[in-house]
Coordinates of C-alpha atoms in Angstrom, one line a residue:
X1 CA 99.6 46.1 43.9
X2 CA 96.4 48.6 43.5
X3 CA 96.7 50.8 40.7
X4 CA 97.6 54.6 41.2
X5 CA 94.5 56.6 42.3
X6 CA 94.1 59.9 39.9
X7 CA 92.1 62.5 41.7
X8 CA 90.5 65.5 39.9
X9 CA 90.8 69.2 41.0
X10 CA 87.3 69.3 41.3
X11 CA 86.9 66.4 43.4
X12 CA 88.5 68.3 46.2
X13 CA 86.2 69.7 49.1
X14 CA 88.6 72.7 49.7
X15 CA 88.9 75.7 47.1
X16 CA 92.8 75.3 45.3
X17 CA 94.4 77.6 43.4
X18 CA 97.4 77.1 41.5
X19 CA 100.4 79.4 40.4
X20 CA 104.0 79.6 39.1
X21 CA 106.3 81.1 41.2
X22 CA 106.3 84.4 39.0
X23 CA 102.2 84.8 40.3
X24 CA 100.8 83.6 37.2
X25 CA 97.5 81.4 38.1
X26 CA 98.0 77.8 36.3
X27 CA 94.3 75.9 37.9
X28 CA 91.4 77.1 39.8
X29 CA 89.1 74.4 41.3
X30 CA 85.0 74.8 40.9
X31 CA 85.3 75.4 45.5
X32 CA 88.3 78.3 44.9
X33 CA 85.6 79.6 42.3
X34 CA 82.6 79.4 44.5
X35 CA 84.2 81.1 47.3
X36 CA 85.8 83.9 45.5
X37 CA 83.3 84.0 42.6
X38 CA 86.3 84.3 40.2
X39 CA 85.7 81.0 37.1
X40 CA 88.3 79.1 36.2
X41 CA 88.5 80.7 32.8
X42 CA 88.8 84.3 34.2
X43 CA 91.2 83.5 36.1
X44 CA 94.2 81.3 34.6
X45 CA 96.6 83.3 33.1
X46 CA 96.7 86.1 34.8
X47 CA 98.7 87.1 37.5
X48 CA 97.4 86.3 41.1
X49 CA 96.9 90.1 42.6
X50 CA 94.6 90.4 39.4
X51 CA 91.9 88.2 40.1
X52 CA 92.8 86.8 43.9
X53 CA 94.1 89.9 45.2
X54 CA 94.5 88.5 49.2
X55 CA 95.0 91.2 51.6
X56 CA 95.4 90.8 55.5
X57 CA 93.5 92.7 58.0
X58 CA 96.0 95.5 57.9
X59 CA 95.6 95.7 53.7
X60 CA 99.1 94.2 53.4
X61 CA 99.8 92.2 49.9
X62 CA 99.5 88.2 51.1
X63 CA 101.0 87.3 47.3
X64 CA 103.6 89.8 47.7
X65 CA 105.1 88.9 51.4
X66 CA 104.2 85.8 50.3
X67 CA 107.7 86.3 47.9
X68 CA 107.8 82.6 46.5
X69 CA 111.0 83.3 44.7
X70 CA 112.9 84.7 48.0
X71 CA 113.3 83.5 51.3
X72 CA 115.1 80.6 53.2
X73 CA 115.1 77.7 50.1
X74 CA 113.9 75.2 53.5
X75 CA 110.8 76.7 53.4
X76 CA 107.6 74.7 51.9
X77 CA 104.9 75.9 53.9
X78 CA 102.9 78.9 54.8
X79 CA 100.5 78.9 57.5
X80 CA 97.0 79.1 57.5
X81 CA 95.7 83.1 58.1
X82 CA 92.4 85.1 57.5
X83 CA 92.6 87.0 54.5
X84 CA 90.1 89.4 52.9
X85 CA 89.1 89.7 49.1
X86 CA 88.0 93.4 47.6
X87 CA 84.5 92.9 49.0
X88 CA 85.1 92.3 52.3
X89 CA 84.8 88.3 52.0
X90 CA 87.2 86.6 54.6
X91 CA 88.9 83.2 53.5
X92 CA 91.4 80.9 55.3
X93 CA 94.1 81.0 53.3
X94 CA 97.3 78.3 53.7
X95 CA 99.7 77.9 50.8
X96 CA 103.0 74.7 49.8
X97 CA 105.7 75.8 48.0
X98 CA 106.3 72.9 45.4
X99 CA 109.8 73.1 44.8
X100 CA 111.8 71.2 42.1
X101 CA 114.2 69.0 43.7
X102 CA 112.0 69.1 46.9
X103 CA 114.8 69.9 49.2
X104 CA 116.2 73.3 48.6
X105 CA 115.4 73.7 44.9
X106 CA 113.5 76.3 43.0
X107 CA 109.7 77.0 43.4
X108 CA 107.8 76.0 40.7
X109 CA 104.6 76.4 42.1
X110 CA 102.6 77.5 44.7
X111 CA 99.4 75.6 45.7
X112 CA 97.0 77.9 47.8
X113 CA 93.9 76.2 49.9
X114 CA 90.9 78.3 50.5
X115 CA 88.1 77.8 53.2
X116 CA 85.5 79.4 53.8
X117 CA 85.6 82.1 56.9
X118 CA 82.0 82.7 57.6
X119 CA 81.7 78.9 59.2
X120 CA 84.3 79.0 61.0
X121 CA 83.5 82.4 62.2
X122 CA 80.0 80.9 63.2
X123 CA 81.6 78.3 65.0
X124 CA 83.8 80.9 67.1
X125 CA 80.6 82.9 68.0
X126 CA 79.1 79.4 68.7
X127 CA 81.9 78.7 71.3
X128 CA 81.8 82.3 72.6
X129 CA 78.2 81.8 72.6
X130 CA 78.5 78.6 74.9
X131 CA 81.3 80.1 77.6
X132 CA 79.0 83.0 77.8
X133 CA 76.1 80.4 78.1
X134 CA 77.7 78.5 81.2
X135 CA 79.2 81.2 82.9
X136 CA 75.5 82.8 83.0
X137 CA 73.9 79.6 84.4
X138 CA 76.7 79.1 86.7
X139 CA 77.0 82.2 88.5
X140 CA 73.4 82.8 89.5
X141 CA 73.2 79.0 91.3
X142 CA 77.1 79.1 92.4
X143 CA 76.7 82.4 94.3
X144 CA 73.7 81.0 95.8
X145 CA 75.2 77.8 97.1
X146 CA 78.5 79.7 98.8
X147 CA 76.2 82.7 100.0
X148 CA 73.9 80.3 102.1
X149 CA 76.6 78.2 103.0
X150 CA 78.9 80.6 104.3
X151 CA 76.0 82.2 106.2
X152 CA 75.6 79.1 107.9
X153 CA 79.1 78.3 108.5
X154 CA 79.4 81.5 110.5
X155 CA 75.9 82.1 112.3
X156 CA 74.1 78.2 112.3
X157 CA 73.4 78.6 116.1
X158 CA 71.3 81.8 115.1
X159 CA 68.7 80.4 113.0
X160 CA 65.6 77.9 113.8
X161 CA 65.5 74.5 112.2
X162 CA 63.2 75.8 109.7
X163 CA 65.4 78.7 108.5
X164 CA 68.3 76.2 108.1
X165 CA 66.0 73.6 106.2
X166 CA 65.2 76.4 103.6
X167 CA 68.9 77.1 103.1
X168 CA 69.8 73.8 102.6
X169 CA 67.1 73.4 100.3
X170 CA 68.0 75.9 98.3
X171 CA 71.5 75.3 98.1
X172 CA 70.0 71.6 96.8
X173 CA 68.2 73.0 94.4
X174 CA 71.1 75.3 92.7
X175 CA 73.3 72.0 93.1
X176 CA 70.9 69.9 90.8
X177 CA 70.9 73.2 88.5
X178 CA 74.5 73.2 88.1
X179 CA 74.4 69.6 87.5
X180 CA 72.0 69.4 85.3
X181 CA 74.0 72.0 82.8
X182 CA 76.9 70.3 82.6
X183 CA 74.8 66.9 81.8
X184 CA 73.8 69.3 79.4
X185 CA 77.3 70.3 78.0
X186 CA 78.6 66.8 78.2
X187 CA 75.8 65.8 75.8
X188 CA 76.3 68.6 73.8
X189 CA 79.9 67.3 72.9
X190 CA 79.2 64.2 72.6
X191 CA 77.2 65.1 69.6
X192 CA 79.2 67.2 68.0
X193 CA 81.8 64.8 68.4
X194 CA 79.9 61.6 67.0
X195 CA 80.5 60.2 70.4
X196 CA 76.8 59.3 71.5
X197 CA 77.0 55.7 72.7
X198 CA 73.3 54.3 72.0
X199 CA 72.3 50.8 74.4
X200 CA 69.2 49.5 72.7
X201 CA 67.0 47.3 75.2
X202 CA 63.3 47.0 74.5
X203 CA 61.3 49.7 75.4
X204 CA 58.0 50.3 76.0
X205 CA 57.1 54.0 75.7
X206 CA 53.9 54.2 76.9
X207 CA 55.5 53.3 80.3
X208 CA 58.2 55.9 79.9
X209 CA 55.4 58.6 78.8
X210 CA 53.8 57.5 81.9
X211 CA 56.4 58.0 84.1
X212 CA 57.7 61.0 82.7
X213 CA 54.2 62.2 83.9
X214 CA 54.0 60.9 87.0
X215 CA 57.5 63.0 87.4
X216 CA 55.7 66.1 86.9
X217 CA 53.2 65.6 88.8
X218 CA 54.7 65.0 91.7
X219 CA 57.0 67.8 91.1
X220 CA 53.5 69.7 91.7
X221 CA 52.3 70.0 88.2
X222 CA 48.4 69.6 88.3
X223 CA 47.6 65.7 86.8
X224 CA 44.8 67.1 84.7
X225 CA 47.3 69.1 82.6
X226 CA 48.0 65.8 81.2
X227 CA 46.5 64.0 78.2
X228 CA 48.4 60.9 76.9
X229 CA 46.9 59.0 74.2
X230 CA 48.1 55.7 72.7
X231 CA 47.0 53.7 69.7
X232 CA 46.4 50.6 70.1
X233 CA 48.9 47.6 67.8
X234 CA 52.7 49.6 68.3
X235 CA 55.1 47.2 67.2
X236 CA 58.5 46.7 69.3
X237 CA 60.9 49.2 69.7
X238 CA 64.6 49.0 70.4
X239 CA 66.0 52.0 72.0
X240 CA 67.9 53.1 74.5
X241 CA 65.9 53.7 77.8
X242 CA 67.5 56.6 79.4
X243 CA 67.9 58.8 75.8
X244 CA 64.4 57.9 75.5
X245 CA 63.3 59.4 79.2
X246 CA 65.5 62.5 78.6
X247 CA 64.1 62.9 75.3
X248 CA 60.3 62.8 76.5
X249 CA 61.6 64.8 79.4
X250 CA 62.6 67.9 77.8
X251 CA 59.8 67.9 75.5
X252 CA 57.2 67.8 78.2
X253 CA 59.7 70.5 80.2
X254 CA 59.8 72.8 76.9
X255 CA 55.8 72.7 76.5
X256 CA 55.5 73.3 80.4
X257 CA 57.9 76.2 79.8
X258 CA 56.5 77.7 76.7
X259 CA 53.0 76.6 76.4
X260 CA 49.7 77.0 78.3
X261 CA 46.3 74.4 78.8
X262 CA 47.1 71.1 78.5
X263 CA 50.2 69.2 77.4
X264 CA 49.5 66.2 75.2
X265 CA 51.3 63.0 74.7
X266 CA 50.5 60.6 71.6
X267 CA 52.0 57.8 70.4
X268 CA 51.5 55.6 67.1
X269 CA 52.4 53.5 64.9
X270 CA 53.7 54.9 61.6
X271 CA 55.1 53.1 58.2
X272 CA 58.8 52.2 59.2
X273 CA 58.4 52.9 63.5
X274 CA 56.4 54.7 65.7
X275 CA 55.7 58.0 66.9
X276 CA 55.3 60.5 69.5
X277 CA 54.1 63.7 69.9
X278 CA 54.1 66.4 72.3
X279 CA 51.9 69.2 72.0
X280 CA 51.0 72.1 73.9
X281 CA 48.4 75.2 73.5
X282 CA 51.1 78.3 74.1
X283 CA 51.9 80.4 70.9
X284 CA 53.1 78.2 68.6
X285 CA 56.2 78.7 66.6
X286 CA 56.0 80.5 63.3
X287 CA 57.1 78.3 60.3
X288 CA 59.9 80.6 59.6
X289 CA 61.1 80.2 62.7
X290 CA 61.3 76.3 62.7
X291 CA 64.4 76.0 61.2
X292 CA 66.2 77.3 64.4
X293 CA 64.4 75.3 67.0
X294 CA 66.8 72.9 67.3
X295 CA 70.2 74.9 67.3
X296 CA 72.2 75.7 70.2
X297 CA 71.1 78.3 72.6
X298 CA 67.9 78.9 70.6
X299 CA 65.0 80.2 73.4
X300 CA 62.7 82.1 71.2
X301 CA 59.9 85.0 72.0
X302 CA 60.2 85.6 75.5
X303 CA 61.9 82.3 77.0
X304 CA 64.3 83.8 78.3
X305 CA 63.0 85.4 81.3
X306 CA 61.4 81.1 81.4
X307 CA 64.6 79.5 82.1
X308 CA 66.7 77.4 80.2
X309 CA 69.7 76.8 78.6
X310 CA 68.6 76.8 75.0
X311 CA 70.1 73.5 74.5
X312 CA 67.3 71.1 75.4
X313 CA 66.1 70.9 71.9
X314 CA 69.4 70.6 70.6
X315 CA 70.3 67.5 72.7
X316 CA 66.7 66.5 71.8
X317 CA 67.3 66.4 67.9
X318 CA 71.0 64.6 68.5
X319 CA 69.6 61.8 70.9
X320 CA 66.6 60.8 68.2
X321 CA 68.8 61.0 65.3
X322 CA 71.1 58.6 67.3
X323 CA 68.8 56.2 67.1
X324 CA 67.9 56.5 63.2
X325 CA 65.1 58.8 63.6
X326 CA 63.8 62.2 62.7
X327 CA 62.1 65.2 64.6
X328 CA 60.2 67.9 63.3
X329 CA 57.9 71.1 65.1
X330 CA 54.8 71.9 63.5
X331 CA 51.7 73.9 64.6
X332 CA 49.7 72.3 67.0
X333 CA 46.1 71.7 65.9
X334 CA 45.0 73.5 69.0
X335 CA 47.4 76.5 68.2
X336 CA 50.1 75.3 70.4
X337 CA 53.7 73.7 69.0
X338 CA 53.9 69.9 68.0
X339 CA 57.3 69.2 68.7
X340 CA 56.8 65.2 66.6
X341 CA 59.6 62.2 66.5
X342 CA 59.8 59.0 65.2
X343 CA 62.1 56.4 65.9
X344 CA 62.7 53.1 63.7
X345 CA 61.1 49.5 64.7
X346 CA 62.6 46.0 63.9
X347 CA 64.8 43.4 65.3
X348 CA 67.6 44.0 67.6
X349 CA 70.2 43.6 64.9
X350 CA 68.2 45.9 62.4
X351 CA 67.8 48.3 65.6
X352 CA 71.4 48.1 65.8
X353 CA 72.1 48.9 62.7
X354 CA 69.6 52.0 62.1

């Protein structure tokens, strides 16, 4: 039989504080601490309102509703609520009643859990952030698509051939658009959700460079805006082919997007795999922007009048990580951004494994 598993205070990721029933704090841990910036040795003592005076949006008295020693003797749990400190800090607070016997017997203690409400604030903007995001992107392309089509439904014998072709080729185009997005999204929560499936094959990225390319081009990019170099001795690489193609894809889109002259492609062979980067000669980013590259939503300057979802990078940064690899934007050396990845080399069972 394994022995019993003693686990400190300390060791726990969420902040806990603990008091009798009377309100007197018994334990702080070192995250309660750091999120209320009351120590440990301040606090235990003394009663709760004193040094973790909780208030709910309204200024009501948490502890004092809270009223361990009254109430139904069934009840051992409190649910989780915002709560606001003194200075304005908001916590999620959630509390057990440890009673003594467990069912129906006295408090003896209450044991509070404290997280922090600034992330989970950020992620609620985040997610307001993305439904604002795809209702945006979908509107534009969706009233396009039933405006056209309904004008053809109810007048098609009115208009040539070629005013019909232009319809239908617009209502094509916002098609692929709203397509595209929610390829987008579903990548997006994939991963968040750690549930990017990777197929390694070998793969030869010079090719996929190529093609990505050729793409453009006959998309009606000019060919000389193209410069791909490749060094010469780049070991295998195991990777999955179609993460690889969107990942070159949306860097070569962002530098069309954002930069101007030529868009350059080199690839080589580093320490531990090989890389590839993508520069173009637009504005650059400024180093204390980098940081924010890759987050969601994150367009920069004037991008936004440019298109785009502002997730591109994101996805970008997921998909090579996937794979074991890293990405990083730098200045260009012709005064452009160098958006620069590099994925891992090796066998297919070390691939694997990255």
């Amino acid at each position: 039989m394994a022995a019993a598993c003693t686990i400190a205070i300390d060791d726990l990721p969420d902040g806990l504080i603990v008091a009798d029933r009377y309100g007197r704090v018994l334990a702080v841990n070192r995250a309660a601490a750091r999120l209320t910036g009351v120590r440990m040795e301040r606090a235990v003592g003394c009663h709760m309102n004193d040094v973790f005076p909780f208030r709910d949006h309204d200024g009501r008295d948490w502890w004092k509703a809270l009223d361990p020693e009254g109430g139904l003797r069934s009840r051992v749990r409190v649910p989780e609520r915002p709560l606001h400190l003194p200075g304005g800090q908001e916590l999620y607070v959630t509390a057990r009643l440890v009673r003594e016997p467990e069912r129906g017997g006295e408090v003896e203690r209450v044991a509070i859990t404290l997280r922090d409400g600034g992330a989970r604030a950020r992620l609620e903007r985040s997610r307001a952030d993305l439904v604002s995001t795809v209702a945006h992107e979908l509107r534009s392309p969706l009233t396009s698509v039933k405006g056209f089509t309904a004008t053809l439904l109810a007048k098609w014998s009115r208009f040539t051939e070629e005013q019909k072709l232009v319809m239908l080729e617009t209502v094509n185009n916002d098609a692929d658009r709203v397509t595209r997005l929610i390829t987008e999204l579903l990548d997006v929560s994939r991963i968040e959700s750690g549930r990017l499936e990777v197929r390694r094959q070998v793969v030869d990225l010079p090719a996929r460079a190529r093609r990505i390319i050729a793409g453009r081009v006959a998309a009606g990019e000019p060919e000389d805006r193209f410069r791909l170099v490749v060094h010469d001795d780049l070991p295998e690489t195991w990777l999955d082919q179609d993460k690889v193609d969107q990942i070159l894809s949306n860097l070569v889109e962002n530098a069309l997007r954002h930069g101007r002259g030529t868009v350059t492609m080199e690839i080589e062979s580093v320490g531990w795999g090989v890389a590839v980067s993508v520069r173009d000669e637009g504005e650059g980013i400024e180093p204390e922007l980098a940081p924010r590259v890759f987050r969601q939503f994150w367009r920069g300057g004037n991008s936004r009048r440019r298109g785009g979802t502002g997730l591109g990078l994101f996805i970008v940064k997921g998909l090579v990580e996937a794979h074991g690899g890293t990405i990083v934007v730098q200045r260009a050396p012709e005064g452009g951004a160098e958006f620069r990845f590099t994925v891992p080399t090796g066998t297919p069972d070390f691939a694997t494994s990255a």
